[in-house]
Short mmCIF file of C-alpha atoms in Angstrom, two decimals:
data_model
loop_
_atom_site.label_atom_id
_atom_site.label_comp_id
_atom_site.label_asym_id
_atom_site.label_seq_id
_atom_site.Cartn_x
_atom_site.Cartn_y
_atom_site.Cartn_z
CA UNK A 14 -23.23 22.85 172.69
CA UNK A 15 -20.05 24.89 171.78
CA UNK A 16 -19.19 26.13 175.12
CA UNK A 17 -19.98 29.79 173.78
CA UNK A 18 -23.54 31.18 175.22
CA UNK A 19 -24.79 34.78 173.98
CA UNK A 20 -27.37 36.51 175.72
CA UNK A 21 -29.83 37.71 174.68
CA UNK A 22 -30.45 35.88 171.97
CA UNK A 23 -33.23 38.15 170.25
CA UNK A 24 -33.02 42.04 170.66
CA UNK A 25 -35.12 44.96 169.86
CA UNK A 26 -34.16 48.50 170.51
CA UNK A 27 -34.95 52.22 169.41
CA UNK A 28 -32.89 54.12 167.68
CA UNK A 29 -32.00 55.93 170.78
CA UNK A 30 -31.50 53.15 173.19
CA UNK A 31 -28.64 51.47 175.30
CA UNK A 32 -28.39 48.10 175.38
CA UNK A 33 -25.45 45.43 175.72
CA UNK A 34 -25.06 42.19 174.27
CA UNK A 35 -22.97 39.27 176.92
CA UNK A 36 -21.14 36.56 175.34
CA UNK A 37 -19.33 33.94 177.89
CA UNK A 38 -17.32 31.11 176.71
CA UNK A 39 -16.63 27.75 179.13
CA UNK A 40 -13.53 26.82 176.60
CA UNK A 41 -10.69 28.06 178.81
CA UNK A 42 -9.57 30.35 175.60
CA UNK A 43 -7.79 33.36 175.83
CA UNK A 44 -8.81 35.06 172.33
CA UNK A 45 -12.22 36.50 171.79
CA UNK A 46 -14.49 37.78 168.99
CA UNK A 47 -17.14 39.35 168.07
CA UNK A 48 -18.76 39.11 164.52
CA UNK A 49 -21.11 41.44 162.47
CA UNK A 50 -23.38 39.34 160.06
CA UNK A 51 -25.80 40.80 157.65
CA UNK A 52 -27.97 38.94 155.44
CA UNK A 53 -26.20 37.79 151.95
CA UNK A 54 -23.28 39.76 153.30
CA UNK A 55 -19.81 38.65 154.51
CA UNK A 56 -19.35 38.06 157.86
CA UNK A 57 -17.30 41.01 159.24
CA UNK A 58 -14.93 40.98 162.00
CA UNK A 59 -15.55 43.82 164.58
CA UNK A 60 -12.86 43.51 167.62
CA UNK A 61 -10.90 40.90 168.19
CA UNK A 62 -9.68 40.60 172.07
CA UNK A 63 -6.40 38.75 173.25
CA UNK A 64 -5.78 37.26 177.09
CA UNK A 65 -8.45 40.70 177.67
CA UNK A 66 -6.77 43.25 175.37
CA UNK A 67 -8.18 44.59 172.43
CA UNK A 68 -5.82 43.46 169.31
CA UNK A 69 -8.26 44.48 166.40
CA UNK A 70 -10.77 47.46 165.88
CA UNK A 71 -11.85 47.02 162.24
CA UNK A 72 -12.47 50.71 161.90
CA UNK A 73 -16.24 49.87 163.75
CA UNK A 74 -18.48 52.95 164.80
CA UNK A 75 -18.18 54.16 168.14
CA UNK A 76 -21.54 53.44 168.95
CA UNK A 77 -20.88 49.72 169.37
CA UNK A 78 -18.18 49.58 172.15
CA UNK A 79 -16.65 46.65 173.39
CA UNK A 80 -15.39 45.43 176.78
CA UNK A 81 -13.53 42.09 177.84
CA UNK A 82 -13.33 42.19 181.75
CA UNK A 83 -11.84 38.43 181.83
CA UNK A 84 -10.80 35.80 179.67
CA UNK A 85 -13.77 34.14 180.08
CA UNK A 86 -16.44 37.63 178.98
CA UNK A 87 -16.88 39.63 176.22
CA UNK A 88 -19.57 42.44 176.01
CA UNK A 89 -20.26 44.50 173.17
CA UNK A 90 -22.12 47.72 174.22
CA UNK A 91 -25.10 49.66 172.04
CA UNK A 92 -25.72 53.05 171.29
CA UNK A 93 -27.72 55.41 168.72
CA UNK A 94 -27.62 52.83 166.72
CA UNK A 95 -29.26 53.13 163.16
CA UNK A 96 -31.63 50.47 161.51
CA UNK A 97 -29.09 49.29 159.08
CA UNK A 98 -27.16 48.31 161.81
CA UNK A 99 -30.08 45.42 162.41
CA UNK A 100 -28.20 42.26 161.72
CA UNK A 101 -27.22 38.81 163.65
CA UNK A 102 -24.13 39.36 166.09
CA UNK A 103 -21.79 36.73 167.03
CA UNK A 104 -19.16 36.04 169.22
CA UNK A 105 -16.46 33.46 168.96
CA UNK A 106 -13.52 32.21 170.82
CA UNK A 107 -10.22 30.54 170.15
CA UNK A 108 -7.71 29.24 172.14
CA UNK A 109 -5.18 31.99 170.78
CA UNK A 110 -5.03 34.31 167.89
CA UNK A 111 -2.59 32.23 165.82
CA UNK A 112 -3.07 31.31 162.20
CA UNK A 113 -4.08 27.76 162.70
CA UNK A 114 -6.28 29.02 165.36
CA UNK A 115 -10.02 27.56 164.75
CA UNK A 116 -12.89 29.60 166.26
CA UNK A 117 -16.14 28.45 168.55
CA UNK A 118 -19.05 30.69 168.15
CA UNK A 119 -22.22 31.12 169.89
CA UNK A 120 -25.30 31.17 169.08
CA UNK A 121 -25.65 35.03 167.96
CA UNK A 122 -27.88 38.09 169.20
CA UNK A 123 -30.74 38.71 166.26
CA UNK A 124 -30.20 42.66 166.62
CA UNK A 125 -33.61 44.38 165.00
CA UNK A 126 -33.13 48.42 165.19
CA UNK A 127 -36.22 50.34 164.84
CA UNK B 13 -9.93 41.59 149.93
CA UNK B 14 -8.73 38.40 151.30
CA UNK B 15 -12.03 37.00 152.43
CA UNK B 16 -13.31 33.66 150.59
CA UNK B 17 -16.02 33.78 147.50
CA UNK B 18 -17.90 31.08 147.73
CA UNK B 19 -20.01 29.33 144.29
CA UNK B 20 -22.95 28.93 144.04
CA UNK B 21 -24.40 30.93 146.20
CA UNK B 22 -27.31 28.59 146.74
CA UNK B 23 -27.50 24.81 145.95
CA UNK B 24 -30.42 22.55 146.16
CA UNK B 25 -30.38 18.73 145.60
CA UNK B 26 -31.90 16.00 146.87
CA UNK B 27 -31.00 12.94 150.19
CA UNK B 28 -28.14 10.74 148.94
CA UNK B 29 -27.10 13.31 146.27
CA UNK B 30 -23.38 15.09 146.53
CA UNK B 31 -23.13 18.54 147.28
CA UNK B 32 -19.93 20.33 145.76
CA UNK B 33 -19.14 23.68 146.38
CA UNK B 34 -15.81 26.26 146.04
CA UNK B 35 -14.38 28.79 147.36
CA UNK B 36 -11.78 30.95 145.87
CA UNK B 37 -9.83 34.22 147.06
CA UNK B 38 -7.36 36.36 146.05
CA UNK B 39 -3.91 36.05 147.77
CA UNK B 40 -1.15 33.56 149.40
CA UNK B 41 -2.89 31.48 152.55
CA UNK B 42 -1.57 29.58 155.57
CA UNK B 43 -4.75 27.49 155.60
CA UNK B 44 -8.17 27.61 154.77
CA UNK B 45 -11.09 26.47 156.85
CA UNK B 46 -14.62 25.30 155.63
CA UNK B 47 -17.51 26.30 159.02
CA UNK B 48 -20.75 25.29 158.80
CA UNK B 49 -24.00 27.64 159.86
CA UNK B 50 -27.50 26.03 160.98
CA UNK B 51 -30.44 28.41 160.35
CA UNK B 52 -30.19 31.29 162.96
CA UNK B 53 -26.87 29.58 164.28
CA UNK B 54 -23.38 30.44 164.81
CA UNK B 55 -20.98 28.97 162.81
CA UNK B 56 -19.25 25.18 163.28
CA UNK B 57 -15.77 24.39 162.37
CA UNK B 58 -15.66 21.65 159.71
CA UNK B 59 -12.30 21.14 158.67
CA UNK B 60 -8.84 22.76 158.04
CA UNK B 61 -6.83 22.62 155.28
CA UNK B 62 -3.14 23.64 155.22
CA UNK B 63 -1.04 25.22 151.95
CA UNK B 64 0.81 22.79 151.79
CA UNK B 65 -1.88 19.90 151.48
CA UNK B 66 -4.14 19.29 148.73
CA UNK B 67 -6.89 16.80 150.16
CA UNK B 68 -8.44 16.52 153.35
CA UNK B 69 -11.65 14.10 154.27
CA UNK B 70 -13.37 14.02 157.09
CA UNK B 71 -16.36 11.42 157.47
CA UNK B 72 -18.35 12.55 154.53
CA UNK B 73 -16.67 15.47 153.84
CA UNK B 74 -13.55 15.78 151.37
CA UNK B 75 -11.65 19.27 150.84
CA UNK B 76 -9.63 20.27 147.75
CA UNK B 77 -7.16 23.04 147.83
CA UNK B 78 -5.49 24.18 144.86
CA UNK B 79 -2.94 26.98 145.72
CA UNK B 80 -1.92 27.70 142.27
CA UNK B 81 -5.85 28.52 141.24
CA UNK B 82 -6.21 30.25 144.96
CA UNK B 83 -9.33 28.09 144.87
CA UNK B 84 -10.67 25.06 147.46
CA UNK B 85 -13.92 22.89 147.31
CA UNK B 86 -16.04 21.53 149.62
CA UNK B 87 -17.68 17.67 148.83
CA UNK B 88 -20.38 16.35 150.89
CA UNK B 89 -21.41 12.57 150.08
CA UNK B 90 -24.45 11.31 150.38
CA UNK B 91 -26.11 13.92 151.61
CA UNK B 92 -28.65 13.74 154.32
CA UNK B 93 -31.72 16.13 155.40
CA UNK B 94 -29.21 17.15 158.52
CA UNK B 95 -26.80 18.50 156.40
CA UNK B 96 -29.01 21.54 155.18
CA UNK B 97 -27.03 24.97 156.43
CA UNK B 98 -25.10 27.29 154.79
CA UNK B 99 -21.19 26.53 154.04
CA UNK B 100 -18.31 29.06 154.61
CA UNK B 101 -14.92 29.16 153.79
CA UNK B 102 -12.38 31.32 155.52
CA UNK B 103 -8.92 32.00 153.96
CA UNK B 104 -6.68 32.34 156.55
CA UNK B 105 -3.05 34.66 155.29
CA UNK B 106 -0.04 34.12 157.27
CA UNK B 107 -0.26 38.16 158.50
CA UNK B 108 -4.13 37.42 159.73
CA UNK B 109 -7.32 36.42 160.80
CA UNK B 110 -10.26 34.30 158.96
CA UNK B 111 -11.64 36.10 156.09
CA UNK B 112 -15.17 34.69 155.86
CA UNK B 113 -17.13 35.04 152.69
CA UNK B 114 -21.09 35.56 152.35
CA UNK B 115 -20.93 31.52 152.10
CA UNK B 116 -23.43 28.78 150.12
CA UNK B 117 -26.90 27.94 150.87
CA UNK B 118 -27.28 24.03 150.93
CA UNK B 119 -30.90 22.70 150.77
CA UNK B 120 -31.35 19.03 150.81
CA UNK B 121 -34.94 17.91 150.33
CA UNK B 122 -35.94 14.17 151.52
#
């Protein structure tokens, strides 16, 4: 419906697990992001990506890892992670990363840690 | 912080009623945008309000900014079943991105 797809779109993994979460957007944009959000929490900006370079790391653990091979994909890679990193993850595009920018998000990935 | 603080937290009211809610944050924006998030959802752009306006509508939705209060609000007129979903707003500063807040919860019961 917003030309952003995530997949999956429900996730379960141990503690000592690797996993990646896809995100694809059909918009044509050249800025991508992807989005931590916990419950009763503010959303929080992970990386932000830019025609497929990485233009903001918001001082996330390396056990999430990000990669933008094209324009088009973003994929945010899982390891050791730890239960309170359980949370909904969502990516977003915009056309570019200026102010007046506005952002299309997917669906999310419903991360569960155990 | 620049991110958005939005009040109440949670709102509840009933088909046809108005729903008001605001946002307020801490220093000088280029804009401000209002997204809305469906249960389980990601987030849907609303509407975007610049600095240098003070009232936006669109359909059933009006926007308020007041930039000397650093505070906006978010109307919604007769309010339908549909419209349950929680509200964000997202400051936007002229050196960077949206600053989302941990938005309201809008329940409207038939």
């Amino acid at each position: 419906e917003t030309g952003v797809t995530q997949t999956p779109r429900h996730l379960v993994m141990g503690m000592t697990n690797k996993k990646s979460l896809k995100c694809e957007q059909h918009l044509g944009h050249n800025a991508m992001y992807w989005y931590k959000q916990s419950a009763k929490k503010p959303l929080e900006l992970m990386f932000v990506y830019s025609l497929e370079e990485r233009v903001e790391n918001n001082s996330v653990p390396s056990r999430f890892s990000p990669e933008c091979p094209n324009s088009s994909h973003l994929f945010l890679h899982l390891h050791t992670l730890q239960p309170e990193d359980s949370a909904l993850y969502l990516c977003a595009s915009s056309q570019g990363t200026g102010i007046q920018e506005t952002q299309y998000f997917g669906p999310g990935t419903r991360l569960l840690v155990l | 912080s620049q991110q958005g603080e939005e009040d109440p937290q949670a709102l509840s009211i009933q088909e046809g009623e108005n729903a008001t809610m605001n946002c307020s944050y801490k220093t000088s924006i280029n804009n401000l945008q209002w997204y809305r998030q469906n249960s389980g959802r990601g987030l849907v752009h609303l509407i975007l309000i610049r600095s240098n306006e003070r009232e936006k509508h669109s359909g059933r939705l009006r926007v308020t900014l007041d930039t000397s209060k650093k505070s906006s609000s978010l109307l919604i007129t007769a309010s339908r079943a549909a419209d349950t979903a929680s509200y964000f707003c997202a400051p936007v500063p002229s050196w960077g991105k949206l600053q989302f807040g941990a938005g309201t919860q809008v329940v409207v019961t038939p």
